[in-house]
Amino acid sequence: MEFATALIASRKCGGPRACPSAKRQRSLVATPLTVGVLALLLTACDKPPPPPPASPPPPEQQQPLELKVLTVEGPSTHYAEKDGSQAGLEHDLVRLFADEIRASVSFEVQPSVEAVVPMVAQGRAHFAAAGIAITPVTEKLLRFALPYQTVQQQVVSNPRLAPPKGFEDLLGKRLVVSAGSPQIESLHAAKKEYPSLAWTELRTTDPMLPMQLVAEGQADAALTDSRFGSLATNYYPRLRAFDSGPELPIAWAFPKDGDISLLWQAQNFFARIAYDGTLARLVDRYYGHSDNLAAADVQHLLEKMVTVLPRYRQLFQEGQRLTGIDWRLLAALAYQESHWDPLATSFAGVRGIMMLTDDTADRLKVTDRLDPKQAIPAGARYLAELRDQLPEQVREPDRTWMALAAYNMGYGHLNGARTIAPKEGLEPQWWNALKELLPKLSQPAYAARLKAGPARGGEAVRMVENVRTYYDILQRFQPPYDPTGSTTAQH
C-alpha cells in the first residue's frame, strides 16, 4: 500500500489533492489561495459552506462578541515571544479576524490537537485555530473554514535508513509521531494492511521532538508534515525528509451545530486576505526563509556554535544590553557577515566580525574594526540605529528585517526602494513586498530611479533570509539572555 492510499480515502471531489490548495515552496506553503481558486474550492467539493445568513443588524445594535478560540502551543500556531507578547501564524490570523468583526479574543491553549478536536465538536469554543488538517475523521466531527495552507506528509529519517517507499519499509523500525497529529490517522489506516506496524506517540508541545529523537539516535524515523520536516533539517542537517503522501489542507475548525454566520464571516475573511496579500505576508513571516540554506551551511553553523560562539557570547549579550536586540539575532548577523571571524575582510573593504565599513566605524568611534570588543557592540548599535530610522508604520518583525537589509545595502538604497514600492503596486511597510522589489535595483531602469544609484538588492535579500534562518537555529539551541539576571539561563 502506498502512503497516499493509507492516508486518506477519496472524497466526492477527488480528495484533498483534487480540491485546489495553496502552492508550496518546495515542501512548505509559500503562496496563498487566489480568490478564483477559493471560489472553485467552495463549489467543487462535496461539502460547500452554508449560504450566507441574513444581513446583520447595524454595529450599534450588535452585542460585543468575545471569541473563545482553542489553540495549541507551537511555532506554527501560538507561542510567547521573549518580551511576553503572543505570536504564531494562527494567533496572528485570529487577531486580524477579530479586529475585522469587532470582537475580542480569549485564547485557550490545549496540550495537543488530540484534545482540541473533541472540545470543538462539543461546542466548547467558537472555533479552533490549531493547525488542524481536514481529513476524513476530522470532517465527520467538525465543519471547516476555507483552507489557508496545505501540508505534505513526510517521513524524516537519518541517512542510515533508505528512503521509504511505503509503510512496509518502516516495519520493525523505531517510528515516532506526535500524538493527535493527522499522521495518526495514516498509521491506523496502514496498520490494517500491515498488522506488525508499530509506533510511539509522543505527547509534547514541541513539534520538533520526534525529529530530535531521530537526530539523537533514539528513533529511526519520524512521521510528520512539511511544516516541521523542513524546519527539522535546518536544526538537524543530517536528517532527510521524504514526501510520503498527498497534501492536506489546514483550516480553522468549527462545531457542526455552531454559529453559521461566524463561519461565513471566516470564509469571507480568508478570501479577502488571500486576495490582498495579507495571507502571503503572514506565511512569509513564519515560513518564508526556512528553506534557503544547504545542509552544509547549517552543519558549519552548528559546529562553530560549539567551538567559536562561546568566545563572543558575552559580547553579543552586551550588544543586547545596549540595544534591546536579542543577542542571538546579533550573533546570527555576525555569523552571516563573517562566520564569527574577527579578521574577516571583504573585497569592498568592510572588515571585522561585524563587517563594518570604515565610515561607519569612524562614526561609531571604533578605533579597530578587527577588535571584537569594539566591533560587536558597535554593530549592534548600528543595526538599532537603522531600525529606529524606519517610519512608525513599519512594524515588527518587518522592521528588523528591513534594518538588516539596510545593514547590507545602506539605508539610502533601502529608503529608495520603499519610495519606489507604491509605484510598483507594493506595500512599502512589508518585508515580503520589498523582497520582490530589491533584486530589481541592479537593473538600469530601476537604478535610474534611485538617488543613491544601483544597488545589489538581491544580495541584501539573501543576507536577510540567511540571518533569519540562523536566528531560528540559535533560538533552538541557545538560551535567551535576561540583562537583569532574574531569569537568565546561560551555558
XYZ file of C-alpha atoms in Angstrom:
491
model
C 0.000 0.000 0.000
C 1.292 3.491 -0.835
C 1.297 6.254 1.725
C -1.285 8.203 -0.263
C -3.752 5.316 -0.139
C -3.244 4.792 3.582
C -3.502 8.440 4.475
C -6.824 9.500 3.089
C -9.800 7.978 1.282
C -11.253 9.534 -1.849
C -13.940 12.164 -1.414
C -16.595 13.081 -3.954
C -14.401 15.913 -5.158
C -11.442 13.570 -5.531
C -9.747 14.037 -2.164
C -7.640 16.936 -0.887
C -5.336 16.828 -3.920
C -8.307 17.425 -6.210
C -9.532 20.411 -4.216
C -7.428 23.491 -5.057
C -4.811 24.349 -2.478
C -2.039 26.837 -1.807
C 1.107 26.480 -3.866
C 4.022 25.293 -1.738
C 7.600 26.486 -1.928
C 9.377 23.153 -2.087
C 7.817 21.360 0.862
C 6.309 24.379 2.541
C 3.352 26.628 1.708
C 4.541 29.922 0.314
C 1.737 31.292 -1.863
C -1.870 31.826 -0.727
C -5.039 30.732 -2.439
C -6.343 33.177 -5.008
C -9.918 34.303 -4.954
C -10.664 32.325 -8.102
C -9.269 29.181 -6.539
C -11.234 29.849 -3.383
C -14.426 30.051 -5.421
C -13.621 26.748 -7.059
C -12.939 25.187 -3.681
C -16.305 26.353 -2.437
C -18.186 24.788 -5.332
C -16.080 21.746 -6.262
C -16.066 19.786 -3.013
C -18.922 17.739 -1.672
C -19.497 19.854 1.427
C -19.686 23.541 0.462
C -20.099 26.082 3.229
C -23.621 27.127 4.174
C -25.326 30.048 2.430
C -24.747 33.493 3.899
C -27.074 34.454 6.733
C -29.407 37.393 6.687
C -27.808 40.806 6.906
C -26.601 41.505 10.458
C -28.002 44.408 12.438
C -26.134 47.731 12.369
C -22.960 47.779 14.524
C -24.570 49.998 17.139
C -27.267 47.350 17.707
C -24.889 44.388 17.936
C -23.785 42.914 21.243
C -19.986 42.874 21.708
C -18.656 39.399 20.892
C -15.845 37.692 22.768
C -14.419 34.870 20.696
C -13.294 31.813 22.584
C -10.632 30.155 20.439
C -8.877 26.868 21.126
C -5.266 26.524 20.043
C -2.078 24.642 20.842
C 1.396 25.846 21.630
C 3.825 25.684 18.750
C 5.805 27.671 16.145
C 3.002 27.482 13.589
C 0.142 28.203 15.964
C 0.579 30.172 19.207
C 3.619 30.919 21.366
C 5.122 33.582 23.627
C 7.833 35.941 22.351
C 10.769 36.823 24.584
C 9.026 40.067 25.596
C 5.917 38.178 26.712
C 3.808 39.071 23.672
C 1.971 36.356 21.772
C 2.795 35.280 18.228
C 2.302 32.422 15.773
C 0.605 32.182 12.379
C -2.714 31.015 13.823
C -2.544 33.639 16.575
C -1.967 36.463 14.087
C -4.765 35.277 11.799
C -7.245 35.113 14.686
C -6.316 38.610 15.865
C -6.857 40.029 12.381
C -10.195 38.255 12.082
C -11.340 39.512 15.489
C -10.444 43.079 14.566
C -12.381 42.735 11.321
C -15.589 41.621 13.037
C -15.079 43.930 16.047
C -14.681 41.133 18.578
C -12.341 40.456 21.474
C -10.455 37.166 21.737
C -9.818 34.717 24.533
C -7.285 32.031 23.591
C -7.406 28.738 25.429
C -4.215 26.735 24.910
C -4.675 22.964 24.945
C -1.922 20.353 25.261
C -2.492 18.852 21.780
C -4.693 18.808 18.702
C -5.946 15.482 20.030
C -7.520 17.374 22.935
C -8.817 20.251 20.785
C -10.916 18.286 18.270
C -13.499 16.821 20.709
C -13.757 20.121 22.574
C -14.702 21.939 19.379
C -17.076 19.152 18.377
C -18.837 19.597 21.744
C -19.217 23.345 21.150
C -16.907 24.366 23.986
C -15.433 27.192 21.870
C -16.424 29.295 18.880
C -13.718 27.604 16.803
C -10.209 26.165 16.889
C -7.161 27.704 15.244
C -4.722 24.911 15.964
C -3.254 23.789 12.659
C -5.968 21.140 12.216
C -5.865 19.190 8.954
C -9.015 18.349 7.029
C -9.107 14.556 6.965
C -11.958 12.013 6.723
C -12.019 11.714 10.522
C -11.976 15.424 11.339
C -14.579 16.171 8.647
C -17.015 13.826 10.326
C -16.688 15.738 13.586
C -16.164 19.355 12.549
C -17.027 21.994 9.997
C -14.128 23.857 8.391
C -13.490 27.336 7.044
C -11.545 27.800 3.814
C -8.076 26.208 3.958
C -5.295 28.757 4.306
C -2.348 26.366 3.948
C -1.550 22.880 2.699
C 0.989 20.478 4.142
C 2.623 17.317 2.846
C 3.055 14.225 4.977
C 6.754 13.435 5.371
C 8.995 10.739 6.801
C 12.089 12.199 8.449
C 14.948 9.767 8.981
C 18.683 9.586 9.495
C 20.925 8.814 6.492
C 21.286 5.153 7.505
C 17.647 4.480 6.634
C 16.946 4.065 2.920
C 14.267 6.377 1.518
C 10.980 4.634 2.437
C 8.646 3.875 -0.439
C 5.748 2.852 1.766
C 4.778 1.783 5.235
C 6.270 -1.658 4.617
C 9.710 -0.020 4.726
C 9.005 1.170 8.284
C 8.157 -2.264 9.662
C 10.466 -3.122 12.541
C 11.753 0.453 12.733
C 11.540 2.695 15.782
C 8.927 5.105 14.470
C 7.799 8.175 16.433
C 4.936 10.595 15.823
C 3.275 13.444 17.721
C 0.090 12.381 19.472
C -3.035 13.868 17.938
C -1.378 14.716 14.631
C -3.040 13.855 11.287
C -0.337 11.228 10.806
C -2.010 9.060 13.445
C -4.926 8.509 11.050
C -2.470 7.475 8.359
C -0.806 4.977 10.663
C -4.041 3.384 11.821
C -5.173 3.002 8.209
C -1.859 1.389 7.256
C -1.963 -0.986 10.208
C -4.971 -2.735 8.655
C -2.661 -3.918 5.872
C 0.497 -4.203 7.987
C -0.585 -5.513 11.414
C 3.010 -5.511 12.692
C 3.424 -1.780 12.049
C 4.239 -0.114 15.392
C 4.982 3.413 16.515
C 5.377 5.547 19.629
C 3.092 8.553 20.142
C 4.766 11.500 21.854
C 2.593 13.782 23.953
C 4.506 17.032 23.629
C 4.001 20.686 22.773
C 7.263 20.668 20.798
C 6.565 19.527 17.209
C 10.326 19.154 16.691
C 10.678 16.474 19.376
C 10.086 13.481 17.057
C 12.837 14.699 14.725
C 15.127 15.483 17.660
C 14.824 11.881 18.840
C 15.760 10.678 15.353
C 18.749 13.023 15.266
C 19.897 11.759 18.679
C 19.605 8.113 17.616
C 16.699 7.340 19.933
C 14.399 6.642 16.956
C 14.872 5.527 13.365
C 12.225 7.700 11.711
C 9.527 10.262 12.454
C 6.226 10.790 10.673
C 5.400 14.491 10.445
C 4.367 17.085 7.869
C 6.208 19.609 5.742
C 5.752 22.475 8.204
C 8.047 20.713 10.636
C 10.051 18.391 8.395
C 11.656 21.301 6.558
C 12.445 23.122 9.798
C 13.916 19.953 11.286
C 16.512 19.680 8.521
C 17.676 23.184 9.465
C 18.132 22.197 13.095
C 19.473 18.712 12.376
C 21.130 18.854 8.930
C 21.996 15.161 8.792
C 18.314 14.259 8.740
C 16.492 13.670 5.468
C 12.829 14.426 4.775
C 10.839 12.444 2.201
C 7.356 13.297 0.929
C 5.124 10.356 1.685
C 1.527 11.155 0.875
C -0.930 13.667 -0.538
C -1.240 17.262 0.517
C -3.629 18.020 3.356
C -5.451 21.347 3.746
C -5.170 23.192 7.075
C -8.124 25.282 8.243
C -9.995 26.643 11.227
C -12.444 24.137 12.722
C -15.973 24.998 13.862
C -18.639 22.952 15.680
C -21.091 21.219 13.363
C -24.004 22.989 15.058
C -22.157 26.264 15.737
C -22.867 29.829 14.635
C -23.309 29.695 10.841
C -22.856 33.455 10.487
C -19.477 33.285 12.229
C -18.316 30.544 9.865
C -19.424 32.597 6.882
C -17.542 35.627 8.210
C -14.435 33.462 8.462
C -14.908 32.359 4.828
C -15.071 35.974 3.695
C -12.057 36.860 5.831
C -9.826 34.212 4.252
C -10.992 35.137 0.751
C -10.059 38.763 1.408
C -6.620 38.176 2.929
C -5.744 35.753 0.122
C -6.646 38.439 -2.413
C -4.953 41.450 -0.808
C -1.667 39.716 0.078
C -2.109 39.669 3.856
C -2.014 35.875 3.964
C 1.162 35.745 1.872
C 2.809 38.247 4.211
C 1.948 36.253 7.318
C 3.058 32.950 5.800
C 6.328 34.610 4.776
C 6.846 35.880 8.316
C 6.843 32.378 9.743
C 7.972 30.182 6.852
C 9.350 32.282 4.006
C 13.004 31.907 4.984
C 13.106 28.304 6.178
C 14.203 26.563 3.003
C 17.130 28.637 1.759
C 20.200 27.031 3.386
C 22.113 23.958 2.287
C 22.765 21.212 4.842
C 26.491 22.048 4.777
C 25.743 25.664 5.752
C 23.688 24.555 8.741
C 26.255 21.961 9.806
C 29.005 24.584 9.709
C 26.988 26.893 11.962
C 26.260 24.109 14.441
C 29.959 23.223 14.669
C 31.028 26.842 15.190
C 28.253 27.291 17.726
C 30.204 24.867 19.918
C 33.789 25.816 19.055
C 33.673 29.576 18.407
C 30.491 31.186 19.738
C 31.399 30.789 23.457
C 34.298 33.253 22.949
C 31.919 36.007 21.877
C 28.658 35.208 23.685
C 29.183 37.835 26.385
C 29.936 40.489 23.754
C 26.723 39.702 21.891
C 24.879 39.874 25.210
C 26.495 43.251 25.814
C 25.043 44.295 22.461
C 21.616 43.201 23.710
C 22.050 45.270 26.884
C 22.866 48.327 24.776
C 20.101 47.986 22.191
C 17.457 45.515 23.366
C 18.107 43.372 20.263
C 18.185 39.650 21.084
C 21.818 38.558 21.378
C 21.065 35.537 19.208
C 19.951 37.792 16.352
C 23.174 39.782 16.681
C 25.122 36.520 16.652
C 23.201 35.382 13.566
C 24.052 38.653 11.811
C 27.721 38.319 12.728
C 27.794 34.732 11.509
C 26.278 35.742 8.170
C 28.773 38.599 7.846
C 32.000 36.905 8.922
C 31.324 33.361 10.198
C 32.466 34.832 13.551
C 35.933 35.566 12.157
C 37.234 38.796 13.756
C 39.833 39.204 10.982
C 37.411 38.866 8.058
C 37.787 41.329 5.175
C 35.605 41.667 2.087
C 36.508 42.822 -1.422
C 34.617 46.062 -0.677
C 36.833 46.871 2.301
C 34.428 46.112 5.142
C 36.201 44.348 7.958
C 35.859 42.511 11.231
C 33.384 40.180 12.865
C 30.503 42.629 12.167
C 31.843 43.714 8.744
C 31.743 47.456 9.437
C 32.730 49.989 6.789
C 35.454 52.469 7.622
C 32.950 55.362 7.670
C 30.518 53.538 9.955
C 33.329 52.556 12.311
C 34.562 56.165 12.499
C 31.060 57.456 13.241
C 30.621 54.856 15.998
C 34.068 55.708 17.395
C 35.526 52.275 16.677
C 39.288 52.582 16.518
C 39.936 48.971 15.476
C 37.329 47.119 13.433
C 39.245 43.864 13.991
C 38.718 44.058 17.763
C 35.515 42.160 18.622
C 35.200 44.060 21.903
C 34.656 47.214 19.891
C 33.067 45.802 16.749
C 30.245 43.719 18.240
C 28.676 46.447 20.433
C 29.157 48.923 17.573
C 27.455 46.625 15.079
C 24.559 46.211 17.497
C 24.223 49.990 17.853
C 24.355 50.442 14.078
C 21.586 47.892 13.491
C 19.472 49.591 16.175
C 20.012 52.990 14.514
C 18.869 51.647 11.166
C 15.824 50.063 12.760
C 14.918 53.281 14.570
C 15.145 55.364 11.366
C 12.290 53.465 9.759
C 8.856 55.142 9.931
C 6.346 54.115 12.568
C 4.076 52.281 10.144
C 6.782 49.648 9.644
C 6.074 47.186 12.450
C 7.992 44.232 13.807
C 9.255 41.854 12.632
C 9.321 43.593 9.227
C 11.133 46.498 10.877
C 14.052 44.300 11.900
C 14.253 42.527 8.527
C 14.391 45.896 6.737
C 17.055 47.125 9.144
C 19.126 44.043 8.305
C 18.739 44.796 4.594
C 19.903 48.361 5.234
C 22.886 46.993 7.179
C 23.893 45.241 3.968
C 22.992 47.777 1.265
C 22.763 51.085 3.115
C 19.754 52.972 4.401
C 19.644 55.225 1.338
C 19.111 52.305 -1.006
C 16.524 50.736 1.284
C 14.634 54.009 1.580
C 14.793 54.421 -2.187
C 13.243 51.001 -2.621
C 10.479 51.903 -0.179
C 9.795 55.055 -2.220
C 9.535 53.080 -5.454
C 7.401 50.291 -3.979
C 3.957 52.007 -4.150
C 4.517 52.823 -7.817
C 5.066 49.091 -8.382
C 1.855 48.181 -6.567
C 3.772 47.030 -3.478
C 3.290 47.980 0.173
C 6.491 49.623 1.497
C 5.840 48.611 5.110
C 6.024 44.847 4.430
C 9.269 42.948 4.067
C 7.799 40.344 1.747
C 6.912 43.150 -0.694
C 10.431 44.567 -0.608
C 11.816 41.063 -1.138
C 10.152 41.170 -4.528
C 11.489 44.616 -5.418
C 15.048 44.730 -4.055
C 16.628 42.299 -6.570
C 15.472 44.613 -9.384
C 17.516 47.573 -8.108
C 20.592 46.462 -10.032
C 18.675 46.867 -13.310
C 19.285 50.205 -15.102
C 15.571 51.044 -15.324
C 15.220 50.807 -11.541
C 18.666 52.135 -10.615
C 17.878 55.356 -12.518
C 15.025 55.976 -10.081
C 17.328 55.778 -7.034
C 19.161 58.818 -5.709
C 21.881 56.516 -4.379
C 22.319 54.722 -7.722
C 22.226 50.976 -8.436
C 22.207 48.521 -5.554
C 22.852 44.817 -5.056
C 19.354 44.275 -3.702
C 19.334 40.545 -4.396
C 22.376 40.159 -2.155
C 20.571 42.051 0.619
C 17.550 39.745 0.369
C 19.714 36.620 0.562
C 21.552 38.078 3.534
C 18.346 38.834 5.454
C 16.804 35.427 4.762
C 20.001 33.666 5.847
C 20.127 35.691 9.062
C 16.506 34.801 9.794
C 17.306 31.097 9.436
C 20.489 31.316 11.512
C 18.496 33.177 14.158
C 15.878 30.396 14.234
C 18.633 27.829 14.730
C 20.314 29.802 17.506
C 16.969 30.254 19.264
C 16.522 26.480 19.154
C 19.887 25.680 20.725
C 20.948 28.771 22.700
C 19.129 30.154 25.761
C 17.733 33.680 25.891
C 19.536 36.309 27.896
C 17.957 38.456 30.588
C 20.151 41.511 31.360
C 18.504 41.811 34.809
C 19.722 38.340 35.733
C 16.329 37.330 37.113
C 15.621 34.527 34.624
C 18.921 34.185 32.789
C 19.828 30.664 31.751
C 23.368 30.576 30.421
C 25.666 27.782 29.399
